[in-house]
mmCIF file of C-alpha atoms and ligand atoms in Angstrom:
data_model
loop_
_atom_site.group_PDB
_atom_site.id
_atom_site.type_symbol
_atom_site.label_atom_id
_atom_site.label_comp_id
_atom_site.label_asym_id
_atom_site.label_seq_id
_atom_site.Cartn_x
_atom_site.Cartn_y
_atom_site.Cartn_z
ATOM 1 C CA MET A 167 97.590 110.744 88.806
ATOM 2 C CA ILE A 168 99.191 108.678 86.099
ATOM 3 C CA ALA A 169 98.217 109.040 82.440
ATOM 4 C CA PHE A 170 99.583 107.318 79.359
ATOM 5 C CA GLU A 171 98.696 108.731 75.955
ATOM 6 C CA ARG A 172 99.396 106.399 73.042
ATOM 7 C CA VAL A 173 102.640 105.139 74.538
ATOM 8 C CA SER A 174 104.828 102.680 72.639
ATOM 9 C CA LYS A 175 108.129 101.191 73.686
ATOM 10 C CA THR A 176 110.536 99.370 71.392
ATOM 11 C CA TYR A 177 113.900 98.350 72.855
ATOM 12 C CA PRO A 178 117.105 98.958 70.893
ATOM 13 C CA SER A 179 117.148 95.190 70.221
ATOM 14 C CA GLY A 180 113.950 95.680 68.171
ATOM 15 C CA GLN A 181 111.800 93.953 70.808
ATOM 16 C CA VAL A 182 108.404 95.676 71.009
ATOM 17 C CA ALA A 183 107.272 95.868 74.666
ATOM 18 C CA LEU A 184 104.347 98.338 74.537
ATOM 19 C CA GLN A 185 102.071 99.315 71.675
ATOM 20 C CA ASP A 186 99.789 102.337 71.690
ATOM 21 C CA VAL A 187 99.011 102.156 75.418
ATOM 22 C CA SER A 188 96.580 104.741 76.843
ATOM 23 C CA PHE A 189 95.012 104.898 80.300
ATOM 24 C CA HIS A 190 94.280 107.364 83.067
ATOM 25 C CA LEU A 191 94.601 106.492 86.745
ATOM 26 C CA PRO A 192 93.176 109.425 88.724
ATOM 27 C CA ALA A 193 94.870 110.624 91.923
ATOM 28 C CA GLY A 194 94.013 108.475 94.915
ATOM 29 C CA ARG A 195 92.941 105.427 92.896
ATOM 30 C CA LEU A 196 94.424 101.938 92.882
ATOM 31 C CA ALA A 197 94.642 99.639 89.875
ATOM 32 C CA PHE A 198 96.192 96.269 89.155
ATOM 33 C CA LEU A 199 98.380 95.866 86.101
ATOM 34 C CA THR A 200 98.029 92.290 84.938
ATOM 35 C CA GLY A 201 99.004 90.119 82.015
ATOM 36 C CA PRO A 202 101.179 87.080 81.410
ATOM 37 C CA SER A 203 104.940 87.105 81.783
ATOM 38 C CA GLY A 204 106.503 89.101 78.936
ATOM 39 C CA SER A 205 103.347 91.151 78.253
ATOM 40 C CA GLY A 206 105.036 94.466 79.140
ATOM 41 C CA LYS A 207 104.142 95.134 82.807
ATOM 42 C CA SER A 208 107.675 95.964 83.978
ATOM 43 C CA SER A 209 108.354 97.959 80.815
ATOM 44 C CA LEU A 210 105.253 100.063 81.514
ATOM 45 C CA LEU A 211 106.132 100.664 85.177
ATOM 46 C CA ARG A 212 109.727 101.677 84.375
ATOM 47 C CA LEU A 213 108.466 104.612 82.289
ATOM 48 C CA ILE A 214 106.748 106.244 85.277
ATOM 49 C CA PRO A 215 109.784 107.112 87.462
ATOM 50 C CA LEU A 216 111.822 107.768 84.284
ATOM 51 C CA ILE A 217 113.964 104.664 84.688
ATOM 52 C CA ASP A 218 113.331 104.330 80.957
ATOM 53 C CA ARG A 219 111.768 106.527 78.252
ATOM 54 C CA PRO A 220 108.951 105.718 75.813
ATOM 55 C CA SER A 221 109.747 105.422 72.089
ATOM 56 C CA SER A 222 106.633 107.473 71.363
ATOM 57 C CA GLY A 223 103.612 108.875 73.168
ATOM 58 C CA LYS A 224 103.228 110.821 76.391
ATOM 59 C CA VAL A 225 103.400 109.954 80.091
ATOM 60 C CA LEU A 226 101.860 112.421 82.547
ATOM 61 C CA ILE A 227 102.484 112.298 86.296
ATOM 62 C CA ASN A 228 100.386 114.557 88.515
ATOM 63 C CA GLY A 229 99.665 116.647 85.418
ATOM 64 C CA THR A 230 103.303 116.987 84.305
ATOM 65 C CA ASP A 231 104.387 115.654 80.901
ATOM 66 C CA ILE A 232 107.503 113.863 82.092
ATOM 67 C CA GLY A 233 108.922 113.697 78.567
ATOM 68 C CA ARG A 234 109.597 117.413 78.984
ATOM 69 C CA VAL A 235 111.302 117.076 82.343
ATOM 70 C CA GLY A 236 115.007 117.904 82.111
ATOM 71 C CA ALA A 237 117.607 115.614 83.686
ATOM 72 C CA TRP A 238 118.159 117.993 86.619
ATOM 73 C CA ARG A 239 114.467 117.781 87.604
ATOM 74 C CA ILE A 240 114.246 113.982 87.564
ATOM 75 C CA PRO A 241 115.291 113.507 91.231
ATOM 76 C CA ARG A 242 112.564 115.928 92.313
ATOM 77 C CA LEU A 243 109.958 114.071 90.271
ATOM 78 C CA ARG A 244 111.069 110.725 91.714
ATOM 79 C CA ARG A 245 110.469 111.962 95.261
ATOM 80 C CA HIS A 246 106.752 111.749 94.585
ATOM 81 C CA ILE A 247 107.007 108.112 93.492
ATOM 82 C CA GLY A 248 107.731 105.091 95.674
ATOM 83 C CA VAL A 249 108.842 101.963 93.836
ATOM 84 C CA ILE A 250 108.640 98.399 95.164
ATOM 85 C CA PHE A 251 110.270 95.573 93.230
ATOM 86 C CA GLN A 252 109.920 91.837 93.715
ATOM 87 C CA ASN A 253 113.354 91.540 95.336
ATOM 88 C CA PRO A 254 113.882 93.853 98.293
ATOM 89 C CA HIS A 255 117.543 94.856 97.504
ATOM 90 C CA LEU A 256 118.200 95.727 101.127
ATOM 91 C CA LEU A 257 121.662 96.590 102.419
ATOM 92 C CA ASN A 258 122.468 93.577 104.569
ATOM 93 C CA GLU A 259 125.132 95.309 106.681
ATOM 94 C CA TRP A 260 122.657 97.975 107.726
ATOM 95 C CA SER A 261 119.882 97.811 110.311
ATOM 96 C CA VAL A 262 116.241 97.802 109.279
ATOM 97 C CA PHE A 263 116.043 101.376 110.562
ATOM 98 C CA ASP A 264 118.949 102.593 108.409
ATOM 99 C CA ASN A 265 117.638 100.801 105.322
ATOM 100 C CA ILE A 266 114.292 102.565 105.645
ATOM 101 C CA ALA A 267 115.933 105.909 106.466
ATOM 102 C CA LEU A 268 118.042 105.868 103.279
ATOM 103 C CA PRO A 269 115.670 107.902 101.031
ATOM 104 C CA LEU A 270 115.403 110.562 103.757
ATOM 105 C CA ARG A 271 119.174 110.713 104.284
ATOM 106 C CA VAL A 272 119.617 111.278 100.545
ATOM 107 C CA GLN A 273 117.245 114.243 100.837
ATOM 108 C CA HIS A 274 119.025 115.568 103.968
ATOM 109 C CA TYR A 275 116.060 115.307 106.304
ATOM 110 C CA PRO A 276 116.862 116.467 109.840
ATOM 111 C CA ARG A 277 117.632 113.651 112.281
ATOM 112 C CA GLU A 278 114.478 114.056 114.386
ATOM 113 C CA GLU A 279 112.154 114.113 111.414
ATOM 114 C CA THR A 280 113.940 111.036 110.017
ATOM 115 C CA VAL A 281 113.419 109.102 113.252
ATOM 116 C CA ARG A 282 109.767 110.110 113.393
ATOM 117 C CA ARG A 283 109.081 109.102 109.800
ATOM 118 C CA VAL A 284 110.978 105.820 109.931
ATOM 119 C CA ARG A 285 109.081 104.789 113.064
ATOM 120 C CA ALA A 286 105.779 105.775 111.434
ATOM 121 C CA ALA A 287 106.681 103.676 108.369
ATOM 122 C CA LEU A 288 107.689 100.718 110.576
ATOM 123 C CA ASP A 289 104.362 101.022 112.332
ATOM 124 C CA LYS A 290 102.450 100.984 109.030
ATOM 125 C CA VAL A 291 104.058 97.707 107.967
ATOM 126 C CA GLY A 292 103.891 96.143 111.440
ATOM 127 C CA LEU A 293 107.616 95.967 112.195
ATOM 128 C CA VAL A 294 108.109 98.442 115.068
ATOM 129 C CA ASP A 295 110.002 95.947 117.205
ATOM 130 C CA ARG A 296 112.496 94.995 114.463
ATOM 131 C CA GLU A 297 114.189 98.329 113.748
ATOM 132 C CA SER A 298 117.639 97.209 114.960
ATOM 133 C CA ALA A 299 117.566 93.843 113.199
ATOM 134 C CA ARG A 300 119.692 93.195 110.083
ATOM 135 C CA PRO A 301 117.785 92.146 106.950
ATOM 136 C CA LEU A 302 119.223 88.604 106.994
ATOM 137 C CA GLU A 303 117.679 88.042 110.431
ATOM 138 C CA LEU A 304 114.232 88.593 108.928
ATOM 139 C CA SER A 305 111.871 86.271 107.063
ATOM 140 C CA GLY A 306 111.171 86.879 103.361
ATOM 141 C CA GLY A 307 107.830 88.469 104.209
ATOM 142 C CA GLU A 308 109.439 90.774 106.769
ATOM 143 C CA GLN A 309 112.150 91.777 104.279
ATOM 144 C CA GLN A 310 109.481 92.690 101.765
ATOM 145 C CA ARG A 311 107.742 94.786 104.432
ATOM 146 C CA VAL A 312 111.020 96.659 105.048
ATOM 147 C CA ASN A 313 111.203 97.233 101.302
ATOM 148 C CA ILE A 314 107.661 98.634 101.385
ATOM 149 C CA ALA A 315 108.415 100.848 104.404
ATOM 150 C CA ARG A 316 111.411 102.286 102.527
ATOM 151 C CA ALA A 317 109.195 103.053 99.520
ATOM 152 C CA LEU A 318 106.669 104.970 101.604
ATOM 153 C CA VAL A 319 108.904 106.724 104.147
ATOM 154 C CA ALA A 320 109.224 109.877 102.030
ATOM 155 C CA ARG A 321 105.383 109.936 101.727
ATOM 156 C CA PRO A 322 105.123 109.630 97.945
ATOM 157 C CA SER A 323 101.820 110.485 96.275
ATOM 158 C CA ILE A 324 102.267 107.475 93.963
ATOM 159 C CA ILE A 325 103.433 103.943 94.776
ATOM 160 C CA LEU A 326 104.362 101.467 92.035
ATOM 161 C CA ALA A 327 104.858 97.793 92.815
ATOM 162 C CA ASP A 328 106.263 95.244 90.369
ATOM 163 C CA GLU A 329 105.316 91.672 91.336
ATOM 164 C CA PRO A 330 105.655 92.615 95.022
ATOM 165 C CA THR A 331 104.461 89.208 96.207
ATOM 166 C CA GLY A 332 106.331 87.130 93.630
ATOM 167 C CA ASN A 333 108.497 85.448 96.272
ATOM 168 C CA LEU A 334 105.915 85.136 99.038
ATOM 169 C CA ASP A 335 103.466 82.401 100.004
ATOM 170 C CA PRO A 336 99.709 83.023 99.474
ATOM 171 C CA GLU A 337 99.003 84.095 103.040
ATOM 172 C CA LEU A 338 101.804 86.688 103.151
ATOM 173 C CA SER A 339 100.894 87.848 99.656
ATOM 174 C CA PHE A 340 97.381 88.521 100.840
ATOM 175 C CA GLU A 341 98.705 90.512 103.826
ATOM 176 C CA ILE A 342 100.890 92.644 101.534
ATOM 177 C CA MET A 343 97.924 93.372 99.240
ATOM 178 C CA ARG A 344 95.825 94.350 102.251
ATOM 179 C CA LEU A 345 98.584 96.732 103.285
ATOM 180 C CA PHE A 346 98.484 98.322 99.823
ATOM 181 C CA MET A 347 94.709 98.747 100.132
ATOM 182 C CA GLN A 348 95.286 100.606 103.408
ATOM 183 C CA PHE A 349 97.839 102.967 101.813
ATOM 184 C CA ASN A 350 95.378 103.623 99.024
ATOM 185 C CA ALA A 351 92.611 104.312 101.558
ATOM 186 C CA ALA A 352 94.985 106.951 103.018
ATOM 187 C CA GLY A 353 95.083 108.662 99.608
ATOM 188 C CA VAL A 354 98.116 107.192 97.801
ATOM 189 C CA THR A 355 97.704 106.481 94.067
ATOM 190 C CA MET A 356 98.799 102.880 93.465
ATOM 191 C CA LEU A 357 99.641 100.772 90.433
ATOM 192 C CA ILE A 358 100.440 97.153 91.252
ATOM 193 C CA ALA A 359 101.784 94.776 88.599
ATOM 194 C CA THR A 360 101.077 91.110 89.191
ATOM 195 C CA HIS A 361 100.213 88.009 87.232
ATOM 196 C CA ALA A 362 98.679 86.397 90.354
ATOM 197 C CA LEU A 363 95.044 86.648 89.287
ATOM 198 C CA ASP A 364 93.699 84.392 92.044
ATOM 199 C CA LEU A 365 95.298 86.726 94.613
ATOM 200 C CA ILE A 366 93.794 89.951 93.256
ATOM 201 C CA ASP A 367 90.357 88.383 92.732
ATOM 202 C CA ALA A 368 89.852 88.989 96.454
ATOM 203 C CA PHE A 369 90.216 92.755 95.942
ATOM 204 C CA ASP A 370 87.804 95.083 94.265
ATOM 205 C CA ALA A 371 89.959 97.304 92.039
ATOM 206 C CA PRO A 372 90.110 98.110 88.328
ATOM 207 C CA ARG A 373 92.522 96.181 86.132
ATOM 208 C CA LEU A 374 94.775 97.185 83.323
ATOM 209 C CA LEU A 375 95.257 94.058 81.261
ATOM 210 C CA LEU A 376 98.316 93.763 79.025
ATOM 211 C CA ARG A 377 98.692 91.224 76.270
ATOM 212 C CA ASP A 378 101.702 91.396 73.947
ATOM 213 C CA GLY A 379 102.185 95.045 74.871
ATOM 214 C CA ARG A 380 98.602 96.054 74.141
ATOM 215 C CA LEU A 381 96.225 97.224 76.847
ATOM 216 C CA THR A 382 92.598 96.616 77.636
ATOM 217 C CA THR A 383 91.150 98.123 80.815
ATOM 218 C CA GLU A 384 88.380 96.964 83.083
ATOM 219 C CA GLY A 385 86.634 99.310 85.461
ATOM 220 C CA LEU A 386 88.635 102.500 84.956
HETATM 221 N N1 ADP B 426 115.758 95.883 78.695
HETATM 222 C C1 ADP B 426 115.172 95.162 77.737
HETATM 223 N N2 ADP B 426 115.734 95.033 76.509
HETATM 224 C C2 ADP B 426 115.142 94.325 75.536
HETATM 225 N N3 ADP B 426 113.949 93.695 75.672
HETATM 226 C C3 ADP B 426 113.337 93.784 76.863
HETATM 227 C C4 ADP B 426 113.914 94.520 77.951
HETATM 228 N N4 ADP B 426 113.060 94.432 79.014
HETATM 229 C C5 ADP B 426 112.030 93.699 78.608
HETATM 230 N N5 ADP B 426 112.181 93.295 77.314
HETATM 231 C C6 ADP B 426 111.223 92.520 76.507
HETATM 232 O O1 ADP B 426 110.018 93.249 76.426
HETATM 233 C C7 ADP B 426 108.880 92.401 76.564
HETATM 234 C C8 ADP B 426 108.079 92.807 77.800
HETATM 235 O O2 ADP B 426 108.853 92.485 78.948
HETATM 236 P P1 ADP B 426 108.451 92.942 80.414
HETATM 237 O O3 ADP B 426 108.077 94.370 80.390
HETATM 238 O O4 ADP B 426 109.558 92.537 81.309
HETATM 239 O O5 ADP B 426 107.131 92.060 80.688
HETATM 240 P P2 ADP B 426 106.486 91.553 82.054
HETATM 241 O O6 ADP B 426 106.968 92.453 83.152
HETATM 242 O O7 ADP B 426 105.013 91.617 81.821
HETATM 243 O O8 ADP B 426 106.947 90.144 82.249
HETATM 244 C C9 ADP B 426 109.440 90.985 76.637
HETATM 245 O O9 ADP B 426 109.413 90.450 75.337
HETATM 246 C C10 ADP B 426 110.850 91.188 77.137
HETATM 247 O O10 ADP B 426 111.696 90.147 76.685
HETATM 248 MG MG1 MG B 427 107.942 92.005 84.935
#
């Protein structure tokens, strides 16, 4: 679950990004985070894996008030959260397999378990036959699917996506959204930021709507 209680965020520059934002996304649910460019979507998402901290208010993840989580516990908290950004940031010298295996290597998973999980993740995103390819040999849509496989390989309970289809054509964007719906059907809590309203109209999910850092919700 993800809960925000009266969260505000003002950057050191004085720019106000979020104002008094409250919502509750129960475990296993999926919601879209929408709003025009500059409305605060990325600022909101960055508070969840503790990439940034709120100026005031509380953020709760799976019941834990993350404002009270000490620096040494942050890596453990992040293991429950998969993050997908618009640009894949893949390591181009590495194979698809090694890119996806990275989060498991960091956590010292045994070799066999790593192979099993990477192949399962490749299967979920439909790339089983590309594990030895290098990222630059893949299309943009395939690169984004590698990015998604890497975010889910450690089996997070929460997946966050920030404009995940921003660089993809409408057909591929639709495929990526369908993939997210499947992960959610398997029990993953998902928050997907996008300003592509025509794309998400095809999917029946609640919306968190940001405007100038203020939130209105529909259907949650
Ligand atoms: N690191 C930052 N420092 C200062 N201002 C920022 C920073 N990140 C975002 N902003 C500002 O905060 C507001 C919200 O931005 P952002 O969260 O990126 O919106 P969105 O993702 O909806 O486009 C904007 O006015 C933006 O310029
Ligand atoms: Mg953004």
